[in-house]
PDB file of C-alpha atoms in Angstrom:
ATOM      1  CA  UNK H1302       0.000   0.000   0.000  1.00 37.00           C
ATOM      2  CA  UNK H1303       2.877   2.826   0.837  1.00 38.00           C
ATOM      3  CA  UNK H1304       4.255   2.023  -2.470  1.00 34.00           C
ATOM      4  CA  UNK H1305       1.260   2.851  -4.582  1.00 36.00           C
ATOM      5  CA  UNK H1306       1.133   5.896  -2.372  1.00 40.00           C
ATOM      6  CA  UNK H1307       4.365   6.915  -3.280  1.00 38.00           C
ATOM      7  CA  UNK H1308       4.356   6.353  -6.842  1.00 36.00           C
ATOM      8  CA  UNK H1309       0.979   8.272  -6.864  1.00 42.00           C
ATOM      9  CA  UNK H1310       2.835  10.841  -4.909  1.00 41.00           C
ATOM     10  CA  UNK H1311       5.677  10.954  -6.806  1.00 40.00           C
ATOM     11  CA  UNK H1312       3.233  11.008 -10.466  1.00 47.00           C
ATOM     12  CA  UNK H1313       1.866  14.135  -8.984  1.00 77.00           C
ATOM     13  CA  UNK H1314       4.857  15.704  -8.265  1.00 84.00           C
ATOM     14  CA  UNK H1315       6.062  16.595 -12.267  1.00 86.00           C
ATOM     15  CA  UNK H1316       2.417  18.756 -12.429  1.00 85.00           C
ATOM     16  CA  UNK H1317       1.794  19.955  -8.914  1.00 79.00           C
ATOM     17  CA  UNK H1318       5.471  20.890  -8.454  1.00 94.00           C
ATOM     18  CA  UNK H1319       7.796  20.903 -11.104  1.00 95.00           C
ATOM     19  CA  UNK H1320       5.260  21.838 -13.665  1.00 95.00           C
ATOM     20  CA  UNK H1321       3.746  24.560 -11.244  1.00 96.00           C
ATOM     21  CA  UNK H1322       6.649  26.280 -10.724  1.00 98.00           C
ATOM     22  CA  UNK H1323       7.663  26.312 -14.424  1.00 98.00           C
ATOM     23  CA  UNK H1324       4.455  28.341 -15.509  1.00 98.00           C
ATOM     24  CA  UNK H1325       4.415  30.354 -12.711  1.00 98.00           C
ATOM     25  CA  UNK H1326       7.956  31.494 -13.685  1.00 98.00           C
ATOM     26  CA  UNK H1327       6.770  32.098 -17.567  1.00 98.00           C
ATOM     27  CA  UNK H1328       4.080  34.532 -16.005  1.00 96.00           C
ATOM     28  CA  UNK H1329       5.753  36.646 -14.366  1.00 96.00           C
ATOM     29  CA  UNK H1330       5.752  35.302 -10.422  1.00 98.00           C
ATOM     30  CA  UNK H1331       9.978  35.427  -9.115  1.00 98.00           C
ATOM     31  CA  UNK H1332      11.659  32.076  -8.336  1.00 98.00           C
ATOM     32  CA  UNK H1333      10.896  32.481  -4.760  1.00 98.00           C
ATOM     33  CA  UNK H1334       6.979  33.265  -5.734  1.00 98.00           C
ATOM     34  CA  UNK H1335       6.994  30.240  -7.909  1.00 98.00           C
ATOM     35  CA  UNK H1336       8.410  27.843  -5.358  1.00 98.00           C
ATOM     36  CA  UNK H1337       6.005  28.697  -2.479  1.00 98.00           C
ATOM     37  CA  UNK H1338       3.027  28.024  -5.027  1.00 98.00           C
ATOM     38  CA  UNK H1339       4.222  25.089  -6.371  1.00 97.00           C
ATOM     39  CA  UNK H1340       5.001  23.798  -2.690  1.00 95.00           C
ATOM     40  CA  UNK H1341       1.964  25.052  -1.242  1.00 93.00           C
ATOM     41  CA  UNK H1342       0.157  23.164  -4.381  1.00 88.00           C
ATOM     42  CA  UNK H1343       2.321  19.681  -4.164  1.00 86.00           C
ATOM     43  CA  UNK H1344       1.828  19.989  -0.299  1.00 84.00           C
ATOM     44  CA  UNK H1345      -2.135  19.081  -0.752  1.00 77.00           C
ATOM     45  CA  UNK H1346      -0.794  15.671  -1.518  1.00 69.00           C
ATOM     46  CA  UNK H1347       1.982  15.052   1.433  1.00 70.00           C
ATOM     47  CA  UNK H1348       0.362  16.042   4.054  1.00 64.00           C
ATOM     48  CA  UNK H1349      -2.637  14.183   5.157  1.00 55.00           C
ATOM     49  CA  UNK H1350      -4.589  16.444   7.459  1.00 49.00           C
ATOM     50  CA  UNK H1351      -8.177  15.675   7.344  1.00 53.00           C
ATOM     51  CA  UNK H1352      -9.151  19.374   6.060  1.00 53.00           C
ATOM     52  CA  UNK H1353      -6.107  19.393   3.355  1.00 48.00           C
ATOM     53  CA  UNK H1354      -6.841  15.691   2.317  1.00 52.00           C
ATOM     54  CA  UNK H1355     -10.760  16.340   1.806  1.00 59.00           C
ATOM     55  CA  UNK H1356     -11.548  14.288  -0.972  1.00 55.00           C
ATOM     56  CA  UNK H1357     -13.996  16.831  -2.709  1.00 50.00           C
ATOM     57  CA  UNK H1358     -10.858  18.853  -2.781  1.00 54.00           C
ATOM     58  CA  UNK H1359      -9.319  15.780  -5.285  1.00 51.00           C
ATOM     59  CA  UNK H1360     -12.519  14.351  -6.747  1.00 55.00           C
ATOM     60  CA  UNK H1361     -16.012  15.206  -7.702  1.00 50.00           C
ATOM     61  CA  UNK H1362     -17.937  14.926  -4.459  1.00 55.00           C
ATOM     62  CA  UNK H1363     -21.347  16.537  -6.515  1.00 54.00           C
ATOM     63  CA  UNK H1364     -22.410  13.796  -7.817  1.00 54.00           C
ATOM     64  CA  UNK H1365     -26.440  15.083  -7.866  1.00 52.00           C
ATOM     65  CA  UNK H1366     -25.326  17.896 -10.185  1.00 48.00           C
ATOM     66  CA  UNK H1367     -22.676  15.346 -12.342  1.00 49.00           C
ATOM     67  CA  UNK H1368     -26.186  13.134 -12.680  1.00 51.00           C
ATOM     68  CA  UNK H1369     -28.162  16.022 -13.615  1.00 48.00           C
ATOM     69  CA  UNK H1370     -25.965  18.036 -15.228  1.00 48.00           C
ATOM     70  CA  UNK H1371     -26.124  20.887 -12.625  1.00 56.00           C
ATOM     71  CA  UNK H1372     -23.658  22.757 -10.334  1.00 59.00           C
ATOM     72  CA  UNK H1373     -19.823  22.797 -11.461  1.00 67.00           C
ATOM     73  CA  UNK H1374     -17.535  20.020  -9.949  1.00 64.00           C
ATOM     74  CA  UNK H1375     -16.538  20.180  -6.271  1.00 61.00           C
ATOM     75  CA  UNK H1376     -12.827  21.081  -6.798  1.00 71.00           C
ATOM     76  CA  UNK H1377     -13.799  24.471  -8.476  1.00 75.00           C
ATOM     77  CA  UNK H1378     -15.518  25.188  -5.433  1.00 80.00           C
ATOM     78  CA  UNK H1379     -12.325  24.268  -3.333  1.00 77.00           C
ATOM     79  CA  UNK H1380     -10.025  25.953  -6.058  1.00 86.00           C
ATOM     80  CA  UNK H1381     -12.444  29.430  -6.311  1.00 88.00           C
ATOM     81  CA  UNK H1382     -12.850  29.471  -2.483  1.00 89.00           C
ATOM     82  CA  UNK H1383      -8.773  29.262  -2.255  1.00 86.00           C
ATOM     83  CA  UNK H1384      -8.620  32.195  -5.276  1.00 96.00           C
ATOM     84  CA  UNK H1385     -10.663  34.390  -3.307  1.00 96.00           C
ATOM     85  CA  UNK H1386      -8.914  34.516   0.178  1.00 96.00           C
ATOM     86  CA  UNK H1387      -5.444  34.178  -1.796  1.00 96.00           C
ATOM     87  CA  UNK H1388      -6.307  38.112  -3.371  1.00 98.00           C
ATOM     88  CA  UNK H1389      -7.663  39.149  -0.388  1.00 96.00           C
ATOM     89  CA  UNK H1390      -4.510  38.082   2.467  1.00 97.00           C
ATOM     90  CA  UNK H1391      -2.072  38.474  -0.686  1.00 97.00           C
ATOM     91  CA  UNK H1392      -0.910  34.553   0.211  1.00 97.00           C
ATOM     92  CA  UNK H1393       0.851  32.601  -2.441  1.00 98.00           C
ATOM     93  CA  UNK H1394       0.510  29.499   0.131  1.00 96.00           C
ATOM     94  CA  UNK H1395      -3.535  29.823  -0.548  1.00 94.00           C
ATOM     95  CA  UNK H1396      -3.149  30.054  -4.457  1.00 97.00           C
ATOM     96  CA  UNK H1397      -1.118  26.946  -4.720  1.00 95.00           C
ATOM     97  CA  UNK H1398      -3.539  25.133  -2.533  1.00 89.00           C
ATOM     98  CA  UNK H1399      -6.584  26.518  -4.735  1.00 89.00           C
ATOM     99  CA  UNK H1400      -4.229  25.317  -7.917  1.00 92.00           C
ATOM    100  CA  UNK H1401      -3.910  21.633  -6.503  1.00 85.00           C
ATOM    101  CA  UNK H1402      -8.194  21.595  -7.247  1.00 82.00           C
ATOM    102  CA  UNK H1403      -7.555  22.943 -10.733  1.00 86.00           C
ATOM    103  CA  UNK H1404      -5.114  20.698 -11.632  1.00 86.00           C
ATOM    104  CA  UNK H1405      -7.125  17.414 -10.302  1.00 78.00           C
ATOM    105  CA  UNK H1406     -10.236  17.899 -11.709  1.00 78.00           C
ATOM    106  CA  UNK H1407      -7.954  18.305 -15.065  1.00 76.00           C
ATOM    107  CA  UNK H1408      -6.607  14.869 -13.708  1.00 73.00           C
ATOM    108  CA  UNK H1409      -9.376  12.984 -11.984  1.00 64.00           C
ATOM    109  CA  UNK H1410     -11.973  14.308 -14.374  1.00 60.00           C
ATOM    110  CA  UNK H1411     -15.663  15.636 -13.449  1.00 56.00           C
ATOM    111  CA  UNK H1412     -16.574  11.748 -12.120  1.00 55.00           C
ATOM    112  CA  UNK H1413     -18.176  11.955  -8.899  1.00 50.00           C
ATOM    113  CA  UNK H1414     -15.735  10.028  -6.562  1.00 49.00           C
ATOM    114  CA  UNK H1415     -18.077   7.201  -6.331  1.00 46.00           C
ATOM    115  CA  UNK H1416     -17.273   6.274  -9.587  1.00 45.00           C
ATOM    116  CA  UNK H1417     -14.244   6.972 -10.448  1.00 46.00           C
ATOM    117  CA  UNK H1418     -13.219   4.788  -7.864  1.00 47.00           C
ATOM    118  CA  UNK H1419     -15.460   2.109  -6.897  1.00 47.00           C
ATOM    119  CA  UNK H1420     -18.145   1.919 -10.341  1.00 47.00           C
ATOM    120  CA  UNK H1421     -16.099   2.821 -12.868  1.00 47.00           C
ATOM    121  CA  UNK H1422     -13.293  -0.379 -13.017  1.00 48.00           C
ATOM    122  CA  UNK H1423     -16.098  -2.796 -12.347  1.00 47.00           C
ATOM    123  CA  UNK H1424     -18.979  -1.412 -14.533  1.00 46.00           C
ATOM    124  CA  UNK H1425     -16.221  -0.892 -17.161  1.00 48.00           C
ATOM    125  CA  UNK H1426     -17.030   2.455 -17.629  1.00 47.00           C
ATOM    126  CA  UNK H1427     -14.071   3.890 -17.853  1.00 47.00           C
ATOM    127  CA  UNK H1428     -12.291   3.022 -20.541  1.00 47.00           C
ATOM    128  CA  UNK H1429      -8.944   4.993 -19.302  1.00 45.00           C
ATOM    129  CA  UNK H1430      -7.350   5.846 -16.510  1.00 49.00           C
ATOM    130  CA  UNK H1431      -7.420   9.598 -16.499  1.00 50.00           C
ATOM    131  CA  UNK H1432      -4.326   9.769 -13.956  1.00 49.00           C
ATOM    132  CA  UNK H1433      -1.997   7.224 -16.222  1.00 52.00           C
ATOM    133  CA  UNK H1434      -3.438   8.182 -19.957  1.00 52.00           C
ATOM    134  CA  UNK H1435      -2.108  11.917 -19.767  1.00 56.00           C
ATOM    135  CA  UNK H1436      -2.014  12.885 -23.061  1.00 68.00           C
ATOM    136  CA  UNK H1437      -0.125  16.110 -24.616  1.00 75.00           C
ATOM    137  CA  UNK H1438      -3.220  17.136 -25.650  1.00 79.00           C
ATOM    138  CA  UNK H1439      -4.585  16.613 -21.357  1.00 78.00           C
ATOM    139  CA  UNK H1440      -1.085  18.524 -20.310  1.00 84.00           C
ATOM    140  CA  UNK H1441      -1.503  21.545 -22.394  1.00 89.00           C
ATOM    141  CA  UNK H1442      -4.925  22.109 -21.071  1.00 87.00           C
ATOM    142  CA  UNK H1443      -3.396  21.804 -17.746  1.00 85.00           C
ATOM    143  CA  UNK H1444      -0.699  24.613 -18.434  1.00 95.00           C
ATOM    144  CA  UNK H1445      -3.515  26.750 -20.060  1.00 96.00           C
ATOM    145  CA  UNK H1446      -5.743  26.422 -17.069  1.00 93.00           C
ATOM    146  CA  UNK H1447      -3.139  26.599 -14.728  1.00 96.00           C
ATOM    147  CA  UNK H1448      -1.802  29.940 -16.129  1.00 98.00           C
ATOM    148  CA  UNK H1449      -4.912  31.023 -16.378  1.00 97.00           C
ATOM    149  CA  UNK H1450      -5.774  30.696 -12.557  1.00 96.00           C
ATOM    150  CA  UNK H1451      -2.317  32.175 -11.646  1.00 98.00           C
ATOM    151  CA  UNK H1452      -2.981  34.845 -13.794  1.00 98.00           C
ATOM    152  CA  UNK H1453      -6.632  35.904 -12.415  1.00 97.00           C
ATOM    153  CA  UNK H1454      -4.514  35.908  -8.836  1.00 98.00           C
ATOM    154  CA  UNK H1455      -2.192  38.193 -10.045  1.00 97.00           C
ATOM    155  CA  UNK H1456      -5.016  40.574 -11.707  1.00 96.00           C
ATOM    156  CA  UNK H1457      -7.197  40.052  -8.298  1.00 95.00           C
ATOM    157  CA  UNK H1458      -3.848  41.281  -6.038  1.00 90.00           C
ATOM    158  CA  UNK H1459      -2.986  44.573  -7.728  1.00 80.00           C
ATOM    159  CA  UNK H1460      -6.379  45.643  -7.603  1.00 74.00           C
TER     160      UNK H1460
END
């Protein structure tokens, strides 16, 4: 089990880190700016506090509005939450954290949790595995996406 951990750990590192702190540099954010975000963003991962770990942070916990197409996917609401209070305390720490939501439901996809994980393999559902098929086309939606959130932060704080 702590090996699957860590290689899922270590998978999520090249986005939530190394990734994360490459875009952040191409927008403008210093080296030192970059690194907190992308720590701040990997750190969602490490550290398994109950409140940091919440899985509707990771996965779509709505399923109601998945089913009836209504209401957007539980890690916006994590990710715009974490946008908001980033502008207003000026914290890069909150951004990443907000980032880690964007960059999952990229991942993880708009399947409510209980079936990405427990329907999905059995019903045969899923016909990939949206954390192992990342395709180019997958990562350059992350960068845009990703820039694009780091970029509404940095609109949000000069105001």
């Amino acid at each position: 089990m702590l090996v699957i951990i860590r290689a899922f750990i270590m998978a999520g590192k090249e986005v939530h880190f190394d990734k994360t702190y490459e875009w952040a540099l191409e927008i403008g954010f210093t080296e030192e700016e970059a690194k907190q975000i992308a720590h701040a963003n990997w750190q969602i991962d490490i550290i398994q506090s109950d409140e940091r770990y919440e899985r509707a942070r990771h996965l779509n916990v709505n399923w109601l509005g998945w089913l009836f197409c209504r209401g957007e996917p539980s890690q916006m609401r994590h990710a715009e939450k974490h946008l908001k209070e980033a502008i207003k305390k000026k914290s890069l720490a909150e951004l990443g954290e907000g980032l880690h939501s964007v960059q999952d439901l990229i991942s993880h996809g708009k399947w409510p949790f209980f079936g990405y994980h427990w329907l999905g393999p059995w019903w045969g559902l899923r016909k990939y595995n949206p954390d192992k098929d990342f395709s180019v086309e997958k990562m350059k939606m992350m960068e845009s996406k990703t820039k694009d959130y780091l970029r509404r932060y940095l609109e949000g704080a000069r105001e």
